[in-house]
């Protein structure tokens, strides 16, 4: 498993019903492209986050395929409409099979 | 063309330059709650040369400024998190972590950054934060010293500094530290390199002006360690000093050398009264 991987998410705690909110996510990850070589000339194997998803109450909000050209610590900012109180689930999929997830509650208020 | 129209052209030409000059008027509030002092009355020892001191933040573009206004957007916070893990990790022959002695960094390190570099009575020398960290590692933990300007050191400095965010810098310039401070002042005004530039030539005489594509700040170090967009990592004050001296085309002093320690104390004292912003974001 890649070391030092830590997901971070910023979601407002409350929103009005039907409000469009801005969500920011960041995962610290080295995103090794697989193109680089080490001092001995050996290719450093690719190790990236290859997929990121966000679901709200079981419904998909965003599903992203990440490619090797995406730089270290991928950051996503996107908008979502909040029809009701519930839970956002954020999931990152690592090349090595690791899955990192974070959940955030949002209330209507 | 008569004299008057030449004057008109001169005024027109001056206008766009005026837009660059000096610090802007933006206010820095981090996370919507920590209000930073980015402009303060110059400390007494500078009263002959300037009236006010400004944080480097005020000289940056709106886009760069915005990165520092929210911890989520501030890329330096990743390094603070990494240092937090190290804080809790036991290392060295003593099997101790930072937390074993210092407990919660949020409490024990609050206000520490504002007074560094400072005189250490038992060691009989002026110590920077980095020296103190390495002293802990070597003598308390039995661990290997970190490279003075390395990633681990910069991150740990950032973790310690962030606990003092918003507090005004207040380093002592008198007492036992005075001779070091004076040595630092001497260096600040000494021209170096083939370009024969001293710190003061840019950061005192010309702040607010453009040096080629760069908008010169006062060279304050209240925001160090700083995340620089140009190298996407945390940079320590000594690494920055080295870069500056190198840019005068001189052989530089080494990071951690007595010269740079003195210079750090002196430059820090020029920013007495400005908030600790570390880890800040600059270009």
mmCIF file of N, CA and C in Angstrom, chain A residues 4-109:
data_model
loop_
_atom_site.group_PDB
_atom_site.id
_atom_site.type_symbol
_atom_site.label_atom_id
_atom_site.label_comp_id
_atom_site.label_asym_id
_atom_site.label_seq_id
_atom_site.Cartn_x
_atom_site.Cartn_y
_atom_site.Cartn_z
ATOM 1 N N UNK A 4 1.310 7.032 3.538
ATOM 2 C CA UNK A 4 0.909 8.422 3.755
ATOM 3 C C UNK A 4 -0.354 8.817 3.031
ATOM 4 N N UNK A 5 -1.215 7.838 2.736
ATOM 5 C CA UNK A 5 -2.454 8.185 2.040
ATOM 6 C C UNK A 5 -3.485 8.635 3.059
ATOM 7 N N UNK A 6 -4.003 9.834 2.851
ATOM 8 C CA UNK A 6 -5.006 10.327 3.787
ATOM 9 C C UNK A 6 -6.077 11.126 3.050
ATOM 10 N N UNK A 7 -7.323 10.612 3.069
ATOM 11 C CA UNK A 7 -8.373 11.366 2.403
ATOM 12 C C UNK A 7 -8.873 12.530 3.244
ATOM 13 N N UNK A 8 -9.236 13.606 2.595
ATOM 14 C CA UNK A 8 -9.789 14.780 3.262
ATOM 15 C C UNK A 8 -10.998 15.246 2.463
ATOM 16 N N UNK A 9 -12.009 15.663 3.160
ATOM 17 C CA UNK A 9 -13.226 16.108 2.485
ATOM 18 C C UNK A 9 -13.774 17.319 3.208
ATOM 19 N N UNK A 10 -14.292 18.258 2.450
ATOM 20 C CA UNK A 10 -14.948 19.408 3.062
ATOM 21 C C UNK A 10 -16.370 19.523 2.520
ATOM 22 N N UNK A 11 -17.336 19.305 3.394
ATOM 23 C CA UNK A 11 -18.751 19.373 3.038
ATOM 24 C C UNK A 11 -19.421 20.259 4.089
ATOM 25 N N UNK A 12 -20.312 21.164 3.679
ATOM 26 C CA UNK A 12 -21.020 21.952 4.701
ATOM 27 C C UNK A 12 -21.814 21.037 5.628
ATOM 28 N N UNK A 13 -21.984 21.448 6.872
ATOM 29 C CA UNK A 13 -22.711 20.606 7.828
ATOM 30 C C UNK A 13 -24.208 20.643 7.578
ATOM 31 N N UNK A 14 -24.675 21.798 7.093
ATOM 32 C CA UNK A 14 -26.107 21.916 6.809
ATOM 33 C C UNK A 14 -26.303 22.579 5.458
ATOM 34 N N UNK A 15 -27.485 22.329 4.883
ATOM 35 C CA UNK A 15 -27.855 22.980 3.631
ATOM 36 C C UNK A 15 -29.369 23.086 3.594
ATOM 37 N N UNK A 16 -29.890 24.029 2.782
ATOM 38 C CA UNK A 16 -31.338 24.088 2.573
ATOM 39 C C UNK A 16 -31.720 22.972 1.602
ATOM 40 N N UNK A 17 -32.949 22.479 1.725
ATOM 41 C CA UNK A 17 -33.386 21.410 0.818
ATOM 42 C C UNK A 17 -33.308 21.913 -0.613
ATOM 43 N N UNK A 18 -32.697 21.131 -1.475
ATOM 44 C CA UNK A 18 -32.576 21.519 -2.878
ATOM 45 C C UNK A 18 -31.419 22.451 -3.164
ATOM 46 N N UNK A 19 -30.653 22.794 -2.144
ATOM 47 C CA UNK A 19 -29.531 23.716 -2.327
ATOM 48 C C UNK A 19 -28.370 23.034 -3.049
ATOM 49 N N UNK A 20 -27.680 23.821 -3.855
ATOM 50 C CA UNK A 20 -26.478 23.307 -4.519
ATOM 51 C C UNK A 20 -25.276 23.654 -3.649
ATOM 52 N N UNK A 21 -24.576 22.649 -3.183
ATOM 53 C CA UNK A 21 -23.431 22.890 -2.322
ATOM 54 C C UNK A 21 -22.136 22.561 -3.058
ATOM 55 N N UNK A 22 -21.048 23.159 -2.579
ATOM 56 C CA UNK A 22 -19.729 22.871 -3.143
ATOM 57 C C UNK A 22 -19.000 21.900 -2.237
ATOM 58 N N UNK A 23 -18.478 20.872 -2.839
ATOM 59 C CA UNK A 23 -17.732 19.858 -2.081
ATOM 60 C C UNK A 23 -16.280 19.894 -2.553
ATOM 61 N N UNK A 24 -15.369 19.856 -1.589
ATOM 62 C CA UNK A 24 -13.951 19.797 -1.928
ATOM 63 C C UNK A 24 -13.376 18.505 -1.379
ATOM 64 N N UNK A 25 -12.594 17.815 -2.188
ATOM 65 C CA UNK A 25 -11.952 16.602 -1.697
ATOM 66 C C UNK A 25 -10.484 16.609 -2.099
ATOM 67 N N UNK A 26 -9.702 15.986 -1.264
ATOM 68 C CA UNK A 26 -8.266 15.911 -1.524
ATOM 69 C C UNK A 26 -7.775 14.613 -0.911
ATOM 70 N N UNK A 27 -6.961 13.896 -1.644
ATOM 71 C CA UNK A 27 -6.340 12.718 -1.028
ATOM 72 C C UNK A 27 -4.838 12.840 -1.221
ATOM 73 N N UNK A 28 -4.104 12.695 -0.117
ATOM 74 C CA UNK A 28 -2.659 12.762 -0.259
ATOM 75 C C UNK A 28 -2.192 11.423 -0.807
ATOM 76 N N UNK A 29 -1.608 11.461 -1.971
ATOM 77 C CA UNK A 29 -1.163 10.238 -2.639
ATOM 78 C C UNK A 29 -0.061 10.620 -3.608
ATOM 79 N N UNK A 30 0.954 9.784 -3.715
ATOM 80 C CA UNK A 30 2.105 10.162 -4.538
ATOM 81 C C UNK A 30 1.805 10.137 -6.039
ATOM 82 N N UNK A 31 0.791 9.357 -6.459
ATOM 83 C CA UNK A 31 0.422 9.282 -7.878
ATOM 84 C C UNK A 31 1.651 9.022 -8.762
ATOM 85 N N UNK A 32 2.323 7.930 -8.487
ATOM 86 C CA UNK A 32 3.504 7.553 -9.281
ATOM 87 C C UNK A 32 3.037 7.128 -10.664
ATOM 88 N N UNK A 33 3.532 7.804 -11.686
ATOM 89 C CA UNK A 33 2.924 7.645 -13.014
ATOM 90 C C UNK A 33 3.261 6.333 -13.709
ATOM 91 N N UNK A 34 4.375 5.702 -13.318
ATOM 92 C CA UNK A 34 4.813 4.520 -14.052
ATOM 93 C C UNK A 34 5.711 4.862 -15.225
ATOM 94 N N UNK A 35 5.956 6.144 -15.415
ATOM 95 C CA UNK A 35 6.816 6.603 -16.515
ATOM 96 C C UNK A 35 8.234 6.890 -16.035
ATOM 97 N N UNK A 36 8.381 7.069 -14.742
ATOM 98 C CA UNK A 36 9.684 7.514 -14.240
ATOM 99 C C UNK A 36 10.619 6.328 -14.000
ATOM 100 N N UNK A 37 11.902 6.641 -13.970
ATOM 101 C CA UNK A 37 12.893 5.612 -13.684
ATOM 102 C C UNK A 37 13.677 5.999 -12.436
ATOM 103 N N UNK A 38 14.147 5.007 -11.698
ATOM 104 C CA UNK A 38 14.967 5.288 -10.525
ATOM 105 C C UNK A 38 16.430 5.457 -10.946
ATOM 106 N N UNK A 39 17.320 5.609 -9.956
ATOM 107 C CA UNK A 39 18.726 5.885 -10.266
ATOM 108 C C UNK A 39 19.373 4.775 -11.094
ATOM 109 N N UNK A 40 18.912 3.539 -10.884
ATOM 110 C CA UNK A 40 19.497 2.415 -11.623
ATOM 111 C C UNK A 40 18.883 2.253 -13.002
ATOM 112 N N UNK A 41 17.912 3.066 -13.323
ATOM 113 C CA UNK A 41 17.300 2.985 -14.644
ATOM 114 C C UNK A 41 16.098 2.059 -14.715
ATOM 115 N N UNK A 42 15.699 1.513 -13.565
ATOM 116 C CA UNK A 42 14.521 0.654 -13.569
ATOM 117 C C UNK A 42 13.256 1.503 -13.489
ATOM 118 N N UNK A 43 12.248 1.053 -14.204
ATOM 119 C CA UNK A 43 10.987 1.781 -14.185
ATOM 120 C C UNK A 43 10.353 1.661 -12.791
ATOM 121 N N UNK A 44 9.941 2.785 -12.246
ATOM 122 C CA UNK A 44 9.228 2.768 -10.969
ATOM 123 C C UNK A 44 7.777 2.402 -11.281
ATOM 124 N N UNK A 45 7.289 1.312 -10.693
ATOM 125 C CA UNK A 45 5.964 0.858 -11.094
ATOM 126 C C UNK A 45 4.874 1.885 -10.810
ATOM 127 N N UNK A 46 3.888 1.871 -11.679
ATOM 128 C CA UNK A 46 2.767 2.793 -11.533
ATOM 129 C C UNK A 46 2.029 2.528 -10.236
ATOM 130 N N UNK A 47 1.707 3.587 -9.529
ATOM 131 C CA UNK A 47 0.895 3.454 -8.325
ATOM 132 C C UNK A 47 0.068 4.717 -8.186
ATOM 133 N N UNK A 48 -1.152 4.643 -8.674
ATOM 134 C CA UNK A 48 -2.004 5.835 -8.638
ATOM 135 C C UNK A 48 -3.372 5.490 -8.073
ATOM 136 N N UNK A 49 -4.105 6.530 -7.731
ATOM 137 C CA UNK A 49 -5.536 6.372 -7.480
ATOM 138 C C UNK A 49 -6.173 6.331 -8.865
ATOM 139 N N UNK A 50 -6.900 5.254 -9.175
ATOM 140 C CA UNK A 50 -7.438 5.161 -10.539
ATOM 141 C C UNK A 50 -8.921 5.487 -10.636
ATOM 142 N N UNK A 51 -9.597 5.587 -9.493
ATOM 143 C CA UNK A 51 -11.023 5.906 -9.564
ATOM 144 C C UNK A 51 -11.446 6.620 -8.300
ATOM 145 N N UNK A 52 -12.325 7.596 -8.465
ATOM 146 C CA UNK A 52 -12.881 8.309 -7.327
ATOM 147 C C UNK A 52 -14.391 8.411 -7.506
ATOM 148 N N UNK A 53 -15.124 8.084 -6.460
ATOM 149 C CA UNK A 53 -16.577 8.203 -6.556
ATOM 150 C C UNK A 53 -17.130 8.938 -5.350
ATOM 151 N N UNK A 54 -18.289 9.540 -5.547
ATOM 152 C CA UNK A 54 -19.015 10.146 -4.449
ATOM 153 C C UNK A 54 -20.475 9.746 -4.582
ATOM 154 N N UNK A 55 -21.050 9.229 -3.515
ATOM 155 C CA UNK A 55 -22.458 8.829 -3.503
ATOM 156 C C UNK A 55 -23.193 9.568 -2.406
ATOM 157 N N UNK A 56 -24.456 9.847 -2.680
ATOM 158 C CA UNK A 56 -25.291 10.481 -1.657
ATOM 159 C C UNK A 56 -26.518 9.603 -1.433
ATOM 160 N N UNK A 57 -26.667 9.100 -0.237
ATOM 161 C CA UNK A 57 -27.770 8.199 0.103
ATOM 162 C C UNK A 57 -27.933 7.093 -0.941
ATOM 163 N N UNK A 58 -26.835 6.516 -1.355
ATOM 164 C CA UNK A 58 -26.900 5.405 -2.290
ATOM 165 C C UNK A 58 -26.966 5.815 -3.755
ATOM 166 N N UNK A 59 -27.117 7.109 -4.011
ATOM 167 C CA UNK A 59 -27.195 7.568 -5.393
ATOM 168 C C UNK A 59 -25.862 8.177 -5.807
ATOM 169 N N UNK A 60 -25.402 7.804 -6.980
ATOM 170 C CA UNK A 60 -24.095 8.292 -7.409
ATOM 171 C C UNK A 60 -24.150 9.772 -7.781
ATOM 172 N N UNK A 61 -23.138 10.518 -7.286
ATOM 173 C CA UNK A 61 -23.039 11.944 -7.584
ATOM 174 C C UNK A 61 -21.988 12.166 -8.666
ATOM 175 N N UNK A 62 -20.849 11.507 -8.488
ATOM 176 C CA UNK A 62 -19.751 11.693 -9.440
ATOM 177 C C UNK A 62 -18.915 10.412 -9.442
ATOM 178 N N UNK A 63 -18.416 10.072 -10.613
ATOM 179 C CA UNK A 63 -17.586 8.867 -10.746
ATOM 180 C C UNK A 63 -16.467 9.217 -11.714
ATOM 181 N N UNK A 64 -15.250 9.270 -11.214
ATOM 182 C CA UNK A 64 -14.138 9.796 -11.994
ATOM 183 C C UNK A 64 -13.105 8.706 -12.252
ATOM 184 N N UNK A 65 -12.643 8.622 -13.483
ATOM 185 C CA UNK A 65 -11.507 7.761 -13.802
ATOM 186 C C UNK A 65 -10.254 8.631 -13.828
ATOM 187 N N UNK A 66 -9.269 8.259 -13.040
ATOM 188 C CA UNK A 66 -8.030 9.040 -12.990
ATOM 189 C C UNK A 66 -6.960 8.359 -13.820
ATOM 190 N N UNK A 67 -6.185 9.174 -14.516
ATOM 191 C CA UNK A 67 -5.126 8.660 -15.384
ATOM 192 C C UNK A 67 -3.762 9.024 -14.792
ATOM 193 N N UNK A 68 -2.713 8.375 -15.309
ATOM 194 C CA UNK A 68 -1.392 8.581 -14.691
ATOM 195 C C UNK A 68 -0.872 10.017 -14.756
ATOM 196 N N UNK A 69 -1.392 10.826 -15.663
ATOM 197 C CA UNK A 69 -0.858 12.188 -15.778
ATOM 198 C C UNK A 69 -1.363 13.107 -14.679
ATOM 199 N N UNK A 70 -2.267 12.629 -13.862
ATOM 200 C CA UNK A 70 -2.790 13.479 -12.779
ATOM 201 C C UNK A 70 -1.766 13.556 -11.660
ATOM 202 N N UNK A 71 -1.542 14.761 -11.194
ATOM 203 C CA UNK A 71 -0.404 14.971 -10.299
ATOM 204 C C UNK A 71 -0.689 14.540 -8.863
ATOM 205 N N UNK A 72 0.367 14.625 -8.076
ATOM 206 C CA UNK A 72 0.342 14.240 -6.679
ATOM 207 C C UNK A 72 -0.828 14.894 -5.938
ATOM 208 N N UNK A 73 -1.364 14.191 -4.966
ATOM 209 C CA UNK A 73 -2.437 14.708 -4.115
ATOM 210 C C UNK A 73 -3.639 15.220 -4.908
ATOM 211 N N UNK A 74 -4.330 14.318 -5.611
ATOM 212 C CA UNK A 74 -5.443 14.764 -6.459
ATOM 213 C C UNK A 74 -6.537 15.474 -5.666
ATOM 214 N N UNK A 75 -6.965 16.600 -6.218
ATOM 215 C CA UNK A 75 -7.949 17.469 -5.586
ATOM 216 C C UNK A 75 -9.146 17.564 -6.519
ATOM 217 N N UNK A 76 -10.332 17.327 -5.979
ATOM 218 C CA UNK A 76 -11.551 17.506 -6.768
ATOM 219 C C UNK A 76 -12.480 18.466 -6.061
ATOM 220 N N UNK A 77 -13.012 19.378 -6.850
ATOM 221 C CA UNK A 77 -14.055 20.255 -6.316
ATOM 222 C C UNK A 77 -15.243 20.138 -7.243
ATOM 223 N N UNK A 78 -16.416 19.862 -6.681
ATOM 224 C CA UNK A 78 -17.602 19.737 -7.525
ATOM 225 C C UNK A 78 -18.828 20.160 -6.732
ATOM 226 N N UNK A 79 -19.952 20.252 -7.450
ATOM 227 C CA UNK A 79 -21.178 20.695 -6.803
ATOM 228 C C UNK A 79 -22.175 19.553 -6.754
ATOM 229 N N UNK A 80 -23.022 19.581 -5.747
ATOM 230 C CA UNK A 80 -24.057 18.557 -5.625
ATOM 231 C C UNK A 80 -25.328 19.211 -5.097
ATOM 232 N N UNK A 81 -26.461 18.737 -5.561
ATOM 233 C CA UNK A 81 -27.734 19.213 -5.050
ATOM 234 C C UNK A 81 -28.149 18.319 -3.887
ATOM 235 N N UNK A 82 -28.563 18.946 -2.813
ATOM 236 C CA UNK A 82 -28.924 18.173 -1.621
ATOM 237 C C UNK A 82 -30.449 18.213 -1.448
ATOM 238 N N UNK A 83 -31.149 17.141 -1.838
ATOM 239 C CA UNK A 83 -32.609 17.162 -1.723
ATOM 240 C C UNK A 83 -33.094 16.871 -0.305
ATOM 241 N N UNK A 84 -32.271 16.194 0.466
ATOM 242 C CA UNK A 84 -32.713 15.759 1.793
ATOM 243 C C UNK A 84 -31.485 15.549 2.678
ATOM 244 N N UNK A 85 -31.718 15.398 3.970
ATOM 245 C CA UNK A 85 -30.609 15.100 4.873
ATOM 246 C C UNK A 85 -30.049 13.730 4.528
ATOM 247 N N UNK A 86 -28.788 13.541 4.770
ATOM 248 C CA UNK A 86 -28.242 12.229 4.443
ATOM 249 C C UNK A 86 -26.739 12.185 4.586
ATOM 250 N N UNK A 87 -26.164 11.234 3.851
ATOM 251 C CA UNK A 87 -24.744 10.969 4.029
ATOM 252 C C UNK A 87 -24.039 10.899 2.689
ATOM 253 N N UNK A 88 -22.960 11.659 2.580
ATOM 254 C CA UNK A 88 -22.092 11.533 1.415
ATOM 255 C C UNK A 88 -21.032 10.469 1.707
ATOM 256 N N UNK A 89 -20.828 9.605 0.742
ATOM 257 C CA UNK A 89 -19.756 8.614 0.881
ATOM 258 C C UNK A 89 -18.752 8.865 -0.242
ATOM 259 N N UNK A 90 -17.502 9.066 0.142
ATOM 260 C CA UNK A 90 -16.441 9.323 -0.824
ATOM 261 C C UNK A 90 -15.512 8.120 -0.854
ATOM 262 N N UNK A 91 -15.194 7.641 -2.039
ATOM 263 C CA UNK A 91 -14.360 6.445 -2.136
ATOM 264 C C UNK A 91 -13.256 6.638 -3.172
ATOM 265 N N UNK A 92 -12.061 6.306 -2.764
ATOM 266 C CA UNK A 92 -10.912 6.342 -3.675
ATOM 267 C C UNK A 92 -10.400 4.920 -3.862
ATOM 268 N N UNK A 93 -10.069 4.550 -5.108
ATOM 269 C CA UNK A 93 -9.580 3.204 -5.407
ATOM 270 C C UNK A 93 -8.120 3.292 -5.825
ATOM 271 N N UNK A 94 -7.269 2.583 -5.110
ATOM 272 C CA UNK A 94 -5.831 2.602 -5.377
ATOM 273 C C UNK A 94 -5.477 1.470 -6.341
ATOM 274 N N UNK A 95 -4.437 1.676 -7.142
ATOM 275 C CA UNK A 95 -3.930 0.633 -8.036
ATOM 276 C C UNK A 95 -3.625 -0.661 -7.298
ATOM 277 N N UNK A 96 -3.156 -0.527 -6.059
ATOM 278 C CA UNK A 96 -2.745 -1.725 -5.327
ATOM 279 C C UNK A 96 -3.933 -2.447 -4.687
ATOM 280 N N UNK A 97 -5.125 -2.008 -5.014
ATOM 281 C CA UNK A 97 -6.308 -2.693 -4.496
ATOM 282 C C UNK A 97 -6.874 -2.058 -3.241
ATOM 283 N N UNK A 98 -6.096 -1.153 -2.616
ATOM 284 C CA UNK A 98 -6.617 -0.491 -1.418
ATOM 285 C C UNK A 98 -7.808 0.396 -1.789
ATOM 286 N N UNK A 99 -8.723 0.479 -0.873
ATOM 287 C CA UNK A 99 -9.873 1.370 -1.052
ATOM 288 C C UNK A 99 -9.942 2.261 0.179
ATOM 289 N N UNK A 100 -9.986 3.555 -0.063
ATOM 290 C CA UNK A 100 -10.076 4.488 1.062
ATOM 291 C C UNK A 100 -11.439 5.148 1.005
ATOM 292 N N UNK A 101 -12.109 5.217 2.117
ATOM 293 C CA UNK A 101 -13.375 5.963 2.067
ATOM 294 C C UNK A 101 -13.589 6.850 3.287
ATOM 295 N N UNK A 102 -14.414 7.827 3.080
ATOM 296 C CA UNK A 102 -14.752 8.819 4.095
ATOM 297 C C UNK A 102 -16.233 9.124 3.955
ATOM 298 N N UNK A 103 -16.890 9.322 5.090
ATOM 299 C CA UNK A 103 -18.324 9.650 5.058
ATOM 300 C C UNK A 103 -18.546 10.998 5.713
ATOM 301 N N UNK A 104 -19.511 11.727 5.167
ATOM 302 C CA UNK A 104 -19.865 13.032 5.759
ATOM 303 C C UNK A 104 -21.373 13.156 5.832
ATOM 304 N N UNK A 105 -21.861 13.507 7.004
ATOM 305 C CA UNK A 105 -23.297 13.727 7.186
ATOM 306 C C UNK A 105 -23.640 15.160 6.798
ATOM 307 N N UNK A 106 -24.831 15.333 6.258
ATOM 308 C CA UNK A 106 -25.320 16.689 6.025
ATOM 309 C C UNK A 106 -26.767 16.766 6.485
ATOM 310 N N UNK A 107 -27.087 17.843 7.189
ATOM 311 C CA UNK A 107 -28.427 18.016 7.720
ATOM 312 C C UNK A 107 -29.143 19.115 6.942
ATOM 313 N N UNK A 108 -30.444 19.087 6.944
ATOM 314 C CA UNK A 108 -31.226 20.152 6.316
ATOM 315 C C UNK A 108 -31.542 21.190 7.390
ATOM 316 N N UNK A 109 -31.182 22.414 7.126
ATOM 317 C CA UNK A 109 -31.441 23.421 8.147
ATOM 318 C C UNK A 109 -31.347 24.821 7.598
#
